[in-house]
Short mmCIF file of C-alpha atoms in Angstrom, two decimals:
data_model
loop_
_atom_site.label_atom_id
_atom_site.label_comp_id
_atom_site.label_asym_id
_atom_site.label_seq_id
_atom_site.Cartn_x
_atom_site.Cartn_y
_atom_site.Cartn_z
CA UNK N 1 -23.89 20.10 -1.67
CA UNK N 2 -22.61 23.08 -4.23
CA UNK N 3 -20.60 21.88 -6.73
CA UNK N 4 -17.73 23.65 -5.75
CA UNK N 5 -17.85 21.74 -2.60
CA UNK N 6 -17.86 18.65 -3.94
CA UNK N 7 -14.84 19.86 -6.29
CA UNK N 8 -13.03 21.33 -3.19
CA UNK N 9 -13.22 17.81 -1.27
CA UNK N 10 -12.21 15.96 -4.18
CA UNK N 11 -8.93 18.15 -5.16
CA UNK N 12 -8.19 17.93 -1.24
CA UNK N 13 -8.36 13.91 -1.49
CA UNK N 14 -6.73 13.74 -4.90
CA UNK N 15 -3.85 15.66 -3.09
CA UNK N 16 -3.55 13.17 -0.26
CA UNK N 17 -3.27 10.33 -2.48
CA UNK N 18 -0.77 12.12 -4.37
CA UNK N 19 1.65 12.95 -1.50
CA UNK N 20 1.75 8.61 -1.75
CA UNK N 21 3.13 8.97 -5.14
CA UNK N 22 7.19 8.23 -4.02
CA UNK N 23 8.49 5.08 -3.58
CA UNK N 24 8.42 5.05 -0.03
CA UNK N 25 6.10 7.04 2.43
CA UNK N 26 4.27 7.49 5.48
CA UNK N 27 1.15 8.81 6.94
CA UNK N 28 1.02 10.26 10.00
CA UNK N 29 1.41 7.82 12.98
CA UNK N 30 -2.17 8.84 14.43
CA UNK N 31 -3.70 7.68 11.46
CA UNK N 32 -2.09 5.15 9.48
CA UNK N 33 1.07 3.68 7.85
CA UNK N 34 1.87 3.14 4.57
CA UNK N 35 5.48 2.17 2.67
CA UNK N 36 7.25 0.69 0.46
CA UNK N 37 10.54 -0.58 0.27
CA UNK N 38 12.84 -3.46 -1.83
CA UNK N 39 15.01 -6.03 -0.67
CA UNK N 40 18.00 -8.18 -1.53
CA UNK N 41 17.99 -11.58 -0.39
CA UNK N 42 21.16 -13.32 -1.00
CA UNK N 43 20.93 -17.05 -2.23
CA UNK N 44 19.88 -19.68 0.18
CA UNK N 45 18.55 -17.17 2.82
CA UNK N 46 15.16 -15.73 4.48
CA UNK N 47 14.65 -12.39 5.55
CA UNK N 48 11.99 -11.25 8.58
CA UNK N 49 10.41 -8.41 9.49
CA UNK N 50 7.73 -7.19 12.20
CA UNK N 51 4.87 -4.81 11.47
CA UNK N 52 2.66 -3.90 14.74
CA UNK N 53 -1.02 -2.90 14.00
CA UNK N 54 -3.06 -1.20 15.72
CA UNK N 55 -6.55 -3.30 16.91
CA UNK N 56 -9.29 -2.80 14.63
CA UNK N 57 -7.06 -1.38 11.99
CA UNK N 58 -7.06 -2.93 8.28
CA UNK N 59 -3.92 -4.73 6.99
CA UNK N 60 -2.41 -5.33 3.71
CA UNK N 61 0.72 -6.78 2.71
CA UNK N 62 1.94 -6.88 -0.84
CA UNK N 63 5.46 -8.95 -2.18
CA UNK N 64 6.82 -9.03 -5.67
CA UNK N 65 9.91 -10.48 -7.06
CA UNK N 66 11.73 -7.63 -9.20
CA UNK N 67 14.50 -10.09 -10.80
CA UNK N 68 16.75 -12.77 -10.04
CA UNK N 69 17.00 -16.28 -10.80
CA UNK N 70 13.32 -17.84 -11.56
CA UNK N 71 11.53 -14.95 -10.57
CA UNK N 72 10.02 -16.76 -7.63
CA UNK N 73 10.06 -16.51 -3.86
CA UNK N 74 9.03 -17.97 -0.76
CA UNK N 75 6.20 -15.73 1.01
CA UNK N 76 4.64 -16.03 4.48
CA UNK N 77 2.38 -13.75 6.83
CA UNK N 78 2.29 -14.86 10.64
CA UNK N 79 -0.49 -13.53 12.90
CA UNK N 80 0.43 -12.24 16.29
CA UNK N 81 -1.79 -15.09 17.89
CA UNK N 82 1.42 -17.17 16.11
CA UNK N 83 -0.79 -18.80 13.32
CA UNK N 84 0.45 -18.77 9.85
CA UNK N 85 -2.25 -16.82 7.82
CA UNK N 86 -0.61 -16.87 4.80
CA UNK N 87 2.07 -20.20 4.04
CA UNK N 88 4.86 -20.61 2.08
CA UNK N 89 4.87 -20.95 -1.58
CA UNK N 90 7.10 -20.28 -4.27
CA UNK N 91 6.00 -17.72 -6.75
CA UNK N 92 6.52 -14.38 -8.25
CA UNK N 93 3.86 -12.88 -5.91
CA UNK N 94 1.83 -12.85 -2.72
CA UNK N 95 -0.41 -10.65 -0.42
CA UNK N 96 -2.60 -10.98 2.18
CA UNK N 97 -5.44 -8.17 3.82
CA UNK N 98 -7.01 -7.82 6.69
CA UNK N 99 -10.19 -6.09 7.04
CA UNK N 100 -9.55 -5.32 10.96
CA UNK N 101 -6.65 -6.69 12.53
CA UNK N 102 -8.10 -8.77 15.93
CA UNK N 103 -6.78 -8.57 18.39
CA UNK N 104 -3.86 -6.67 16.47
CA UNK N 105 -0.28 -7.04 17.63
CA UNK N 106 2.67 -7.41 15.59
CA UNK N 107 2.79 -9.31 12.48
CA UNK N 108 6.01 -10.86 10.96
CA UNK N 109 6.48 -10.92 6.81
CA UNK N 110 9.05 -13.36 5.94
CA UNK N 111 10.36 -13.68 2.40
CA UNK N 112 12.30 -17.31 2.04
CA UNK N 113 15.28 -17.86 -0.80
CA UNK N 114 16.15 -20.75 0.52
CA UNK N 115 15.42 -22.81 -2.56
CA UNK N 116 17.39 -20.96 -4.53
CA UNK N 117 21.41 -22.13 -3.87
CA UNK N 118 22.91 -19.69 -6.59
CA UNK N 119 20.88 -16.77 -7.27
CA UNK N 120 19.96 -13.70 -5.35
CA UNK N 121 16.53 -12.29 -5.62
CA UNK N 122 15.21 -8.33 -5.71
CA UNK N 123 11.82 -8.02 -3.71
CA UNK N 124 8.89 -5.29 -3.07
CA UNK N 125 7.37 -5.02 -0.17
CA UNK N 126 4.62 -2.99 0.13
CA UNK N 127 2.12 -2.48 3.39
CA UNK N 128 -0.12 -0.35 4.57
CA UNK N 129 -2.59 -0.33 7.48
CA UNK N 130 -4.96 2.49 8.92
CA UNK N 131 -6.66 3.11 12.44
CA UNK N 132 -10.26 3.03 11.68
CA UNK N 133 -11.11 4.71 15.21
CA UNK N 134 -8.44 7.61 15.01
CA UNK N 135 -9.50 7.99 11.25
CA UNK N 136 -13.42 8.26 13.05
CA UNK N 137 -11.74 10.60 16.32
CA UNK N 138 -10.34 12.87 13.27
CA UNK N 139 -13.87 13.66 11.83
CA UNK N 140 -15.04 14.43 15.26
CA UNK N 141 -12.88 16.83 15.58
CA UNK N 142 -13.62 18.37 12.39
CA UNK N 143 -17.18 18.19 13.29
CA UNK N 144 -16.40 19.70 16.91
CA UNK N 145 -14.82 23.04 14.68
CA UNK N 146 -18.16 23.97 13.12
CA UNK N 147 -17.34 22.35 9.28
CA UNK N 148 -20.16 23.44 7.37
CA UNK N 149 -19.52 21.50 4.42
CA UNK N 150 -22.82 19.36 4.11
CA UNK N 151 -22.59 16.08 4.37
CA UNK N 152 -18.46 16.15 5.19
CA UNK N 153 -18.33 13.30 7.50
CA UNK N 154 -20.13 11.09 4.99
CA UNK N 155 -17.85 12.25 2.08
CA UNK N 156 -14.89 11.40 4.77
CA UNK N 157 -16.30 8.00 5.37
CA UNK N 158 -16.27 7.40 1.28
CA UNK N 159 -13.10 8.58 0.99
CA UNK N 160 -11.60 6.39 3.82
CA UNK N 161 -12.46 3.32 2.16
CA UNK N 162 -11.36 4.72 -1.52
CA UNK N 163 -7.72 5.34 -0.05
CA UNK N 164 -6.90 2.02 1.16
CA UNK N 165 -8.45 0.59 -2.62
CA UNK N 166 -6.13 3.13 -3.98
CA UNK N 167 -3.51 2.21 -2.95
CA UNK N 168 -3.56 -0.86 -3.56
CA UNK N 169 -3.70 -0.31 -6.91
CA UNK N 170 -1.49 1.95 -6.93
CA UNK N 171 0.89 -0.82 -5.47
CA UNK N 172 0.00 -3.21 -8.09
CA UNK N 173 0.29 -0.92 -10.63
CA UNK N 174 3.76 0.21 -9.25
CA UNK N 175 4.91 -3.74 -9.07
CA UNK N 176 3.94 -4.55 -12.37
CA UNK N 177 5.69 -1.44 -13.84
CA UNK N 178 8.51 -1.87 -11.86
CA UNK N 179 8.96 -5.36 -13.23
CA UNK N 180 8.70 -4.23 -16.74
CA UNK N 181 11.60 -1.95 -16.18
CA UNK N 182 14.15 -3.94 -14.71
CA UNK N 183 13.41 -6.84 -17.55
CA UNK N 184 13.27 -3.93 -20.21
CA UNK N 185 15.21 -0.82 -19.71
CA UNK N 186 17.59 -1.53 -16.41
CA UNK N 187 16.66 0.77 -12.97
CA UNK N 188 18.08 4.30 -13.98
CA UNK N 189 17.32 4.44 -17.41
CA UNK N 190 15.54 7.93 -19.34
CA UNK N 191 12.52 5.46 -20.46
CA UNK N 192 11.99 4.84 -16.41
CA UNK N 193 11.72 8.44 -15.84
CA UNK N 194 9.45 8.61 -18.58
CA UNK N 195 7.05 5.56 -17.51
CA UNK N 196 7.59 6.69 -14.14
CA UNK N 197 5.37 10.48 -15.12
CA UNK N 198 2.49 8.32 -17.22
CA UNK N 199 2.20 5.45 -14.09
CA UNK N 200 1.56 8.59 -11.88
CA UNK N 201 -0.71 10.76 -14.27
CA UNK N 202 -2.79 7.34 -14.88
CA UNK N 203 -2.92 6.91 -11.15
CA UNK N 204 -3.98 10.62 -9.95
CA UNK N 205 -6.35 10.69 -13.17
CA UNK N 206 -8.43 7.30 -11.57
CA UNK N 207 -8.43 9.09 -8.18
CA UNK N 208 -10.09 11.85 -9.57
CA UNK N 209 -12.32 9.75 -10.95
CA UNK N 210 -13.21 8.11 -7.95
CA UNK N 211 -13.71 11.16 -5.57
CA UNK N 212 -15.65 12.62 -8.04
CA UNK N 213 -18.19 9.48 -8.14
CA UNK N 214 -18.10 9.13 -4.48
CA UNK N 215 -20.58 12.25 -3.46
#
């Protein structure tokens, strides 16, 4: 493949990961999923939520405690099939994957303060799941328009796989940072703004890095 192929591909993949830069954000439907969001759970309560996925599809669910209290949380991951795939434990973090979801369904994330009588607690919550067969359908179709890139659907595959690890880190990277602020500099501070820029450059700069060594 010409080099400026392989450049092409990996500027059009380093731009697909970057569109997941904000805090919160969505692929389309067809595809995949992917978001972000934070919660406050008052003192002494649980909050529940329901993801469906889509058979086949890969999972991954990602909590952090921001601030409050001890820092620590209840965090639990029930299957569709009504097992409990990951249990309760209090601590600052949790997560749980799934290479492909069987038989999918909907899957309920529970976060649990109930140990904590005074203090409310800030969480992150962070999934994302992609449709391995629509992601496949997709590069038939490019393949059904006469690409002539060589080697395309191969490059596709690569890059498939590198998204989801991207994003993860990305997540964990986010988390972390995230963390630092609120203990540091409070939520709307100059200094976030300015950590904010260098977590993003660091992040684009490794998926360069990545697509590049992929071909």
């Amino acid at each position: 493949m010409a080099n400026a192929d392989r450049w092409l591909i990996a500027f059009l993949s380093v731009c697909f990961i970057a569109l997941c830069g904000s805090e919160t954000y969505t692929f389309d439907q067809n595809i995949g999923v992917a978001y972000e969001f934070k919660i406050h759970v008052d003192a002494g309560k649980e909050e529940c939520f329901s993801q469906y996925v889509h058979p086949g599809s890969t999972f991954y669910v990602a909590f952090q405690v921001m601030r409050g209290g001890d820092g620590m949380a209840g965090f639990a991951v029930r299957h569709p099939s009504g097992q409990l795939v990951l249990p309760y434990f209090w601590k600052p973090s949790a997560e749980y994957e799934e290479q492909a979801a069987d038989p999918g369904g909907y899957y309920h994330l529970c976060i649990d303060n109930s140990l904590s009588r005074f203090a409310s607690k800030l969480i992150s919550m962070y999934v994302n799941s992609f449709k391995r067969d629509k992601w496949e359908d997709y590069i038939k179709e490019l393949e059904e328009t006469d690409v002539t890139v060589a080697n395309f659907t191969n490059i596709l595959q690569t890059v498939d796989g590198r998204i989801g690890e991207m994003l993860k880190y990305q997540d964990q990277s986010r988390r972390q940072m995230s963390k630092d602020w609120s203990v540091n500099y409070g939520l709307n501070g100059k200094e976030n703004r300015e950590a904010s820029k260098f977590e993003k450059f660091r992040f684009h700069l490794c998926s360069v890095f990545i697509a590049q060594f992929s071909f």
